[in-house]
Coordinates of C-alpha atoms in Angstrom, one line a residue:
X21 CA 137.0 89.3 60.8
X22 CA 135.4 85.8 61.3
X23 CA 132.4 87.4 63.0
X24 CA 132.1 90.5 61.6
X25 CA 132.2 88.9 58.2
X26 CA 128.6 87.6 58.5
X27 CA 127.5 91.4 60.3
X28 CA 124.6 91.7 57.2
X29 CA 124.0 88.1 57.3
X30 CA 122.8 89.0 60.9
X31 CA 121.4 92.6 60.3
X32 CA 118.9 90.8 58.1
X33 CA 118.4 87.3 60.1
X34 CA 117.3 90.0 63.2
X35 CA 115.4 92.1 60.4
X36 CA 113.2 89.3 59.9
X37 CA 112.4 88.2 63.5
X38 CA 111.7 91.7 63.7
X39 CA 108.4 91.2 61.7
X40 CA 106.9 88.9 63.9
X41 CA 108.5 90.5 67.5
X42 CA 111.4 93.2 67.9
X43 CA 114.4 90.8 68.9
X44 CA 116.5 92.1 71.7
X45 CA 119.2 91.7 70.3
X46 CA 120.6 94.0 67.3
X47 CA 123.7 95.6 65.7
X48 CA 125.1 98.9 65.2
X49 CA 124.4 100.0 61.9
X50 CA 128.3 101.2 62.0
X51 CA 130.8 99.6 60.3
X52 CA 133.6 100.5 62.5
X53 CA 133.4 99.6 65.3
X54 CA 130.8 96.6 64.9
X55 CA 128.9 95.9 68.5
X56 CA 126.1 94.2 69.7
X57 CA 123.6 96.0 71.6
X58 CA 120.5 95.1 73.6
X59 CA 116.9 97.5 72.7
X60 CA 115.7 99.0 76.0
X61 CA 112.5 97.5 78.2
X62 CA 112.4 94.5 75.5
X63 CA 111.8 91.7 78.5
X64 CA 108.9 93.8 79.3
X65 CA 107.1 94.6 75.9
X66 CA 107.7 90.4 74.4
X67 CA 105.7 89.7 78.1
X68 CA 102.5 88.6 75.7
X69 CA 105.2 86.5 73.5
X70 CA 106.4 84.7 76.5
X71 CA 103.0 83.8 77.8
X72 CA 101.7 82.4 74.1
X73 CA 104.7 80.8 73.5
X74 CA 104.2 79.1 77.1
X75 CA 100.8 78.3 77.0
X76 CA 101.1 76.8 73.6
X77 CA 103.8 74.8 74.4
X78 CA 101.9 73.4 77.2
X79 CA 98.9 73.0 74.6
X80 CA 101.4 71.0 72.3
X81 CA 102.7 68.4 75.0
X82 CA 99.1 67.9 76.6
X83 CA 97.5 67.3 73.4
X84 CA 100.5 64.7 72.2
X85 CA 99.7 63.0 75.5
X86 CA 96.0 62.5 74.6
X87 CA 96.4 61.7 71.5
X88 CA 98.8 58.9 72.0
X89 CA 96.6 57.4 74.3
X90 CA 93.8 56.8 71.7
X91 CA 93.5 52.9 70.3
X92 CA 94.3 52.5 67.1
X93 CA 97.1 54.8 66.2
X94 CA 100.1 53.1 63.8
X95 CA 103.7 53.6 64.0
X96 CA 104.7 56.3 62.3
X97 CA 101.7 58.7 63.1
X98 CA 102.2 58.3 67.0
X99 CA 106.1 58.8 65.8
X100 CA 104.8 62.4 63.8
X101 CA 103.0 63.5 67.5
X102 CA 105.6 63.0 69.6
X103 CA 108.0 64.3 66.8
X104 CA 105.8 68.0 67.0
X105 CA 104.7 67.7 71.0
X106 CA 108.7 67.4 72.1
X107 CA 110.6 69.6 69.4
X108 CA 108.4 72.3 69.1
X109 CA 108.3 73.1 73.1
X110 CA 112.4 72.4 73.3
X111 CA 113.0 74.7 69.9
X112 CA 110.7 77.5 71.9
X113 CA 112.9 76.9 75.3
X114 CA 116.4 77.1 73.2
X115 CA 115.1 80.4 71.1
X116 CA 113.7 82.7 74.8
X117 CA 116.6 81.4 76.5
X118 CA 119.2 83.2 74.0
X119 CA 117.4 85.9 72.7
X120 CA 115.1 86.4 75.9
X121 CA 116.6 85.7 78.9
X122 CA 120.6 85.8 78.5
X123 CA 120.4 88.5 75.6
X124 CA 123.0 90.6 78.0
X125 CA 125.3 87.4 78.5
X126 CA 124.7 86.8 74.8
X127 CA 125.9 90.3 73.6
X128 CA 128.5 90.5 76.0
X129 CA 130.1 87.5 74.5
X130 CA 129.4 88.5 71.1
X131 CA 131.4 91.6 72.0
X132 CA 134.1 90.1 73.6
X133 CA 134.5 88.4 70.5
X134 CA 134.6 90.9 67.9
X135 CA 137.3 93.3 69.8
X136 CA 138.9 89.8 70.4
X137 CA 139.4 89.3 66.6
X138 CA 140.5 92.3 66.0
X139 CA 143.7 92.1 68.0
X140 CA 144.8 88.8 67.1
X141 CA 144.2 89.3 63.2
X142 CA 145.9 92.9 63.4
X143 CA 148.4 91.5 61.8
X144 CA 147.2 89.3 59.4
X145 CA 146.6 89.9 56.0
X146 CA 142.9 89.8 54.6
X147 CA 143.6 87.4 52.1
X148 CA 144.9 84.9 54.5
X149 CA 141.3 84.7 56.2
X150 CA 139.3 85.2 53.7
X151 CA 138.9 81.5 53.3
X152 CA 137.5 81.2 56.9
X153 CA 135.1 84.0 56.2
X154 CA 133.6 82.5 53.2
X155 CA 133.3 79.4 55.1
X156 CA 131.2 80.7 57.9
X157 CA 129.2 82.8 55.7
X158 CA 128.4 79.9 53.7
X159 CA 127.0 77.8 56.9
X160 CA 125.1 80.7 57.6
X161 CA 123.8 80.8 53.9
X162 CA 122.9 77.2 53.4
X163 CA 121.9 76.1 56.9
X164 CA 120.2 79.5 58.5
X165 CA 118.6 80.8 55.8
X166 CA 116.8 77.7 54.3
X167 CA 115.8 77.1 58.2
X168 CA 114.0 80.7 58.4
X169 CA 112.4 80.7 55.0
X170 CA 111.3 76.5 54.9
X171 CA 110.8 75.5 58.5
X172 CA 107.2 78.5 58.8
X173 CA 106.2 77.5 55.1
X174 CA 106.5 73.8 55.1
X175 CA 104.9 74.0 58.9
X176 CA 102.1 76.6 57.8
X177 CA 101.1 74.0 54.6
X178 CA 100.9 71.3 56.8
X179 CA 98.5 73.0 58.7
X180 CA 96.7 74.1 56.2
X181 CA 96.5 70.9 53.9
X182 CA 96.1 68.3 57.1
X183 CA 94.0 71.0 59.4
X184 CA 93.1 68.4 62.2
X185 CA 96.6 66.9 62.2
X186 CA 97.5 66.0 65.8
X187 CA 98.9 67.5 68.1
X188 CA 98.3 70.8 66.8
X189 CA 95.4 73.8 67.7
X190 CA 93.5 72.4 64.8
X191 CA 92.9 68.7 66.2
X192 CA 91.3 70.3 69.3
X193 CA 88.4 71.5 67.0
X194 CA 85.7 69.5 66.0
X195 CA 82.3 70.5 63.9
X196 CA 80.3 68.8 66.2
X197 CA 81.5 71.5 69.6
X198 CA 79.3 73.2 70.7
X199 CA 80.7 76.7 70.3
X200 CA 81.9 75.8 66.9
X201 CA 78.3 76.6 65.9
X202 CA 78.3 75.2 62.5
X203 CA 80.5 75.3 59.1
X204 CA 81.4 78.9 59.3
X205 CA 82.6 78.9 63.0
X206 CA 84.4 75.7 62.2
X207 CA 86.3 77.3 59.0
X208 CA 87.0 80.6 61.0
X209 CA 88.6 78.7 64.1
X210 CA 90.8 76.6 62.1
X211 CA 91.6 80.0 60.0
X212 CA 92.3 81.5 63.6
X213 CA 94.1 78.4 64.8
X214 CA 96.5 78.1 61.6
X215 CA 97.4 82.2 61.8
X216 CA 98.5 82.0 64.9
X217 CA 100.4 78.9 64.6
X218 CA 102.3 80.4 61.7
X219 CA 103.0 83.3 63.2
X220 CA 104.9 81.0 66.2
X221 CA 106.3 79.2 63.5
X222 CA 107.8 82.4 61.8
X223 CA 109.1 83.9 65.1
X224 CA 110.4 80.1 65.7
X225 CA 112.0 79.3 62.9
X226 CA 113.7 82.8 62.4
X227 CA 114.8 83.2 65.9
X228 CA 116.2 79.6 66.2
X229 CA 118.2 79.8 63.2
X230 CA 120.0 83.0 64.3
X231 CA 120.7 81.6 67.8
X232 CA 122.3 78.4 66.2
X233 CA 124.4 79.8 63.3
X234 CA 124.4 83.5 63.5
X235 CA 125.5 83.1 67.5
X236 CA 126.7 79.5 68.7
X237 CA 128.3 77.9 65.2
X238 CA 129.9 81.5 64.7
X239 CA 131.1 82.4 68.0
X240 CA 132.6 78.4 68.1
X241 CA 134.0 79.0 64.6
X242 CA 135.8 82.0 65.8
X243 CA 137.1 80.4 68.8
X244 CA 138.1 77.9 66.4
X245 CA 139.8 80.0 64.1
X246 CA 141.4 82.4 66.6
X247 CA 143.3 79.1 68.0
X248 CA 144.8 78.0 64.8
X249 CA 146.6 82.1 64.5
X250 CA 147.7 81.6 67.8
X251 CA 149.3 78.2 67.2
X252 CA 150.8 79.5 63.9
X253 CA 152.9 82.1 65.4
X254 CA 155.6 79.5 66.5
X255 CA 156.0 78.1 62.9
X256 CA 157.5 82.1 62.8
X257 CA 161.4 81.7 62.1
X258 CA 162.8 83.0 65.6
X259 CA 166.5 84.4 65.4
X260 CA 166.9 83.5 69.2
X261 CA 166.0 82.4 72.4
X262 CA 165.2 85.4 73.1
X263 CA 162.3 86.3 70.6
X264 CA 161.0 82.9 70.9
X265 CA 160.4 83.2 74.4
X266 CA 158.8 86.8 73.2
X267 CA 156.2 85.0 71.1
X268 CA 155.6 82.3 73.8
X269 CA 154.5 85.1 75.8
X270 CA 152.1 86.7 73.7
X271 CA 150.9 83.2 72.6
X272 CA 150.1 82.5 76.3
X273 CA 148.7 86.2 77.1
X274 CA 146.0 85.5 73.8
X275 CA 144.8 82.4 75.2
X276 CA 144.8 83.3 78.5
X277 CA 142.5 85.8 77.2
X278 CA 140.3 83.4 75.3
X279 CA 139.7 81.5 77.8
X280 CA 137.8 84.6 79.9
X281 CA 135.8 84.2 76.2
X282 CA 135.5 80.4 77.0
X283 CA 134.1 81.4 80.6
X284 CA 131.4 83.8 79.1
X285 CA 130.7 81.4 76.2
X286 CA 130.0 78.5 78.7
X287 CA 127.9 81.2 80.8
X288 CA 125.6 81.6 77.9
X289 CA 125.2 78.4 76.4
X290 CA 125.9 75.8 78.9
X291 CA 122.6 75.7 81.4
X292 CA 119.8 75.6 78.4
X293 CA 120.7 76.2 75.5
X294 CA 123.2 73.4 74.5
X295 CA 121.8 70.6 76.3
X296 CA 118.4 71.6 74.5
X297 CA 120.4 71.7 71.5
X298 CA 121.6 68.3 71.7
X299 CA 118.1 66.9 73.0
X300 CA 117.1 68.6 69.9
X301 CA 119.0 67.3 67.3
X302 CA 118.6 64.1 68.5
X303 CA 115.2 63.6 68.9
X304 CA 114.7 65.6 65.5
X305 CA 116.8 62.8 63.4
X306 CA 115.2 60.0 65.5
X307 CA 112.2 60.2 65.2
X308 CA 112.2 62.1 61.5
X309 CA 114.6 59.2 60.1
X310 CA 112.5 56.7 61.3
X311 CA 109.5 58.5 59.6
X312 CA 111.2 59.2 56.3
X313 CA 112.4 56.0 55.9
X314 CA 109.2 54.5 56.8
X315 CA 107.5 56.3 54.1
X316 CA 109.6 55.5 51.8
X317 CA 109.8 51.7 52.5
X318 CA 105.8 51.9 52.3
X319 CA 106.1 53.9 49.0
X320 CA 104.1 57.1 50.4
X321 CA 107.2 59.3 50.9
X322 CA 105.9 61.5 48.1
X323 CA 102.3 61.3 48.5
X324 CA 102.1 63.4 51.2
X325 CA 103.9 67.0 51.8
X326 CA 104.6 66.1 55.8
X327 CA 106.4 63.3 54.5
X328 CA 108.5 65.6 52.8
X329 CA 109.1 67.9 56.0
X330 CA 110.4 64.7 57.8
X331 CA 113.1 64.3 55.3
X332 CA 114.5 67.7 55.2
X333 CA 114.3 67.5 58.8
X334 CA 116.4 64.1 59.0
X335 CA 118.9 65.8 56.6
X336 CA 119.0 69.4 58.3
X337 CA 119.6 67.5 61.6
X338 CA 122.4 65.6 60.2
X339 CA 124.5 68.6 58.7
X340 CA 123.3 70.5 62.1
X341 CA 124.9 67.7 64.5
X342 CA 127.7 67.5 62.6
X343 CA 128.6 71.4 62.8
X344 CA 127.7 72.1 65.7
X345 CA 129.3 69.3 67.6
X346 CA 132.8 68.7 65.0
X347 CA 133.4 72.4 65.2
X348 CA 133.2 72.5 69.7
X349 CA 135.2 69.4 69.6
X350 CA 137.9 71.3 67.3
X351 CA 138.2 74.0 69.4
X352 CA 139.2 71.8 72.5
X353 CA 141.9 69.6 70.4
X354 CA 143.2 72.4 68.8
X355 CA 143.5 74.0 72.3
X356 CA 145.2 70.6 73.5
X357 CA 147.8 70.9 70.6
X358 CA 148.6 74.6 71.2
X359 CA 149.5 73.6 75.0
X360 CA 151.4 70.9 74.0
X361 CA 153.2 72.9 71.4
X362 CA 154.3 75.9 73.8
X363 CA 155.2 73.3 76.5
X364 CA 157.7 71.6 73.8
X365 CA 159.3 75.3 72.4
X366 CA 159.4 76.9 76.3
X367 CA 163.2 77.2 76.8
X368 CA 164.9 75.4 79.7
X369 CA 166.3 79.4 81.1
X370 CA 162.5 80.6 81.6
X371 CA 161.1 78.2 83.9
X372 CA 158.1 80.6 85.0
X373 CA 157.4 80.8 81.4
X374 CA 157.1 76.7 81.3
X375 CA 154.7 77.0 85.1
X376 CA 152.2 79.3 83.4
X377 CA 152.1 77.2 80.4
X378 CA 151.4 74.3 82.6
X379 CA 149.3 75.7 84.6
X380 CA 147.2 76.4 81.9
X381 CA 143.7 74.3 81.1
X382 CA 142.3 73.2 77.7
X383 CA 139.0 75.0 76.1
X384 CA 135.8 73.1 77.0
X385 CA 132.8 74.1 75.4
X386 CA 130.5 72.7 77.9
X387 CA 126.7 71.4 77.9
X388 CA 125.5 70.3 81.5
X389 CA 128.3 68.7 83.5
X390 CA 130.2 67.4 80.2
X391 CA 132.4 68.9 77.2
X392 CA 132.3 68.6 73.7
X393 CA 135.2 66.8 72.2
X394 CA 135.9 65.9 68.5
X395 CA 134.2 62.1 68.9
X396 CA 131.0 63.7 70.1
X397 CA 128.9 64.1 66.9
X398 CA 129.8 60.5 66.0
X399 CA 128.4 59.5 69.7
X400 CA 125.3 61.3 69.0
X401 CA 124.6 60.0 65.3
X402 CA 125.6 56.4 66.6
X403 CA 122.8 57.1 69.6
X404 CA 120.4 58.5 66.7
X405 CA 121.1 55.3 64.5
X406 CA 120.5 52.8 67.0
X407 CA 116.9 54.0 67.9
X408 CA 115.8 54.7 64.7
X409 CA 116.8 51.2 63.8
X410 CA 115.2 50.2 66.9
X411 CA 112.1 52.1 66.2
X412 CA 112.0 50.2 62.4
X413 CA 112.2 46.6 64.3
X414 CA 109.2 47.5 66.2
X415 CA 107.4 48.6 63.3
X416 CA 107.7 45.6 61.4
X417 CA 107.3 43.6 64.3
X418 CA 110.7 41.9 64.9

């Protein structure tokens, strides 16, 4: 179905984390029935990943720290440190969190959602959802992909062209140290130092994307989709009362049943991921915008290939917000609708029928202590608006 649609689209997503570090998480190679499964002792073997990924996360924010405290730093470039010294450690936080640490909540909601699929669309034609199908393999294509295969090259060049660029390894070595010990020791650490940061950024930028759209937007879009079956079985011509209140039934028993999906969802997401997700996304097109636009004001946009990073960055972040966010709002309006609707056909001669359906709560994919609703991606692109216009006051001194 919805999920099981993009099952290849994953296979090779967790194919190429698989280069850098065996991801946890992987699929049957069976095509009937489709499951998630978790490899055994993984925790324990990725015990060197967690501790490189820590220590250079720590490396990242310490050395942003330092450098913003030197004199004579402009704008934009303290804008570019803060930019790498906050996203990089969130992105690493958001990728161990669903891969690492809740890969068993992860596949169990995965799960859940594949067997779920299967029994509501039992009935349904493939033709009829083979729109949705291309939809969500589409997001997958243009936004997961380009993430994987740009985010580690255009990260890796940077490195490479700009080798002392702050805050990365690079910045912390200097020909003039001591254990550099001249021009050779000075090429071979920043070779050392630009390796290993492209590795991360592989494993990063690979991991990341499958946690966003191969997991979260997917998962949300099946919710999503899963909804809009269940509220189309009342537009079903019903020859009585009788079958009506039939339908009601199972309409109530499928979301009833969702929700326990909802529950497992929110168990997943809701303590790191999404609020880092959010953070994320909005930092990202803050601080990217500001630097993109910027450039491009000062006429340097294309003289320099970070530049260039920072706009597909502001654009990426844009789309990302937008999915993410419009598609968890959808799921609780369409929720909201469906409720309404069975409360409106529940005959007056079932009045249990009409308690359960009251009793009944909308979906709420949550982050923290709040829910996503349809209005919340324009919230967060106002927010990101407002302090990248802000940010441009205060660089031209208003």
């Amino acid at each position: 179905m919805i999920l099981s649609s993009i099952s290849d689209l994953t296979r090779f997503q967790i194919k190429l984390i698989s280069y850098s570090v065996p991801c946890p998480i992987f699929l049957s190679l069976k095509k009937n029935p489709i499951l998630y499964k978790i490899r055994d002792k993984s925790q324990h073997s990725n015990r060197i990943l967690f501790i490189v990924l820590a220590s250079f996360s720590i490396f990242l924010s310490s050395s942003a720290t330092y450098h913003l405290t030197r004199p004579n730093l402009d704008t934009v470039t303290k804008a570019s440190i803060i930019f790498f010294g906050a996203i990089v450690p969130i992105a690493i936080s958001m990728t161990v969190s669903i891969l690492h640490v809740n890969a068993e909540n992860c596949v169990t909601m995965l799960n859940f959602i594949l067997i779920y699929e299967q029994v509501v669309f039992r009935t349904r034609g493939s033709g009829q959802i083979r729109i949705y199908q291309n939809i969500m393999k589409g997001i997958v294509t243009l936004l997961a992909l380009p993430g994987t295969i740009l985010g580690p090259v255009f990260l890796t060049l940077i490195n490479i062209l700009e080798p002392g660029r702050a805050p990365f390894i690079g910045s912390a070595i200097q020909p003039d140290m001591v254990w550099v010990g001249g021009g050779g020791g000075y090429f071979m650490g920043h070779f050392a130092a630009i390796m290993l940061q492209g590795w991360i950024y592989y494993w990063l930028s690979s991991g990341l994307s499958m946690a966003i759209f191969n997991i979260f937007i997917a998962s949300i879009f099946s919710m999503l989709v899963c909804l809009i079956e269940i509220k189309s079985w009342t537009k079903l011509n019903a020859i009585s009362k009788f079958s009506l209140a039939s339908i009601l039934r199972k309409q109530l028993e499928k979301y009833n049943e969702l929700r326990i999906i909802e529950s497992q969802t929110n168990a997943t997401f809701r303590a790191v991921f999404l609020p880092c997700i959010v953070l994320l996304f909005a930092v990202a097109n803050i601080l990217s915008s500001f630097i993109s636009i910027s450039c491009l004001r000062d006429g340097t946009l294309f003289h320099n290939f970070g530049h260039l990073y920072f706009l597909f960055i502001s654009l990426e972040s844009y789309l990302g917000s937008f999915c993410f966010g419009t598609l968890s709002g959808k799921v609780n309006k369409v929720s909201i609708k469906l409720l309404r609707g069975l409360g409106k056909h529940s005959v007056a001669d079932y009045p249990a029928l009409r308690e359960k359906i009251g009793a009944c709560a909308p979906i709420r994919i949550r982050f923290g202590n709040n829910f996503f609703t349809i209005l919340t991606p324009l919230v967060i692109i106002g927010v990101c608006v407002k302090w990248t216009v802000k940010l441009l006051l205060i660089k031209m001194g208003c």
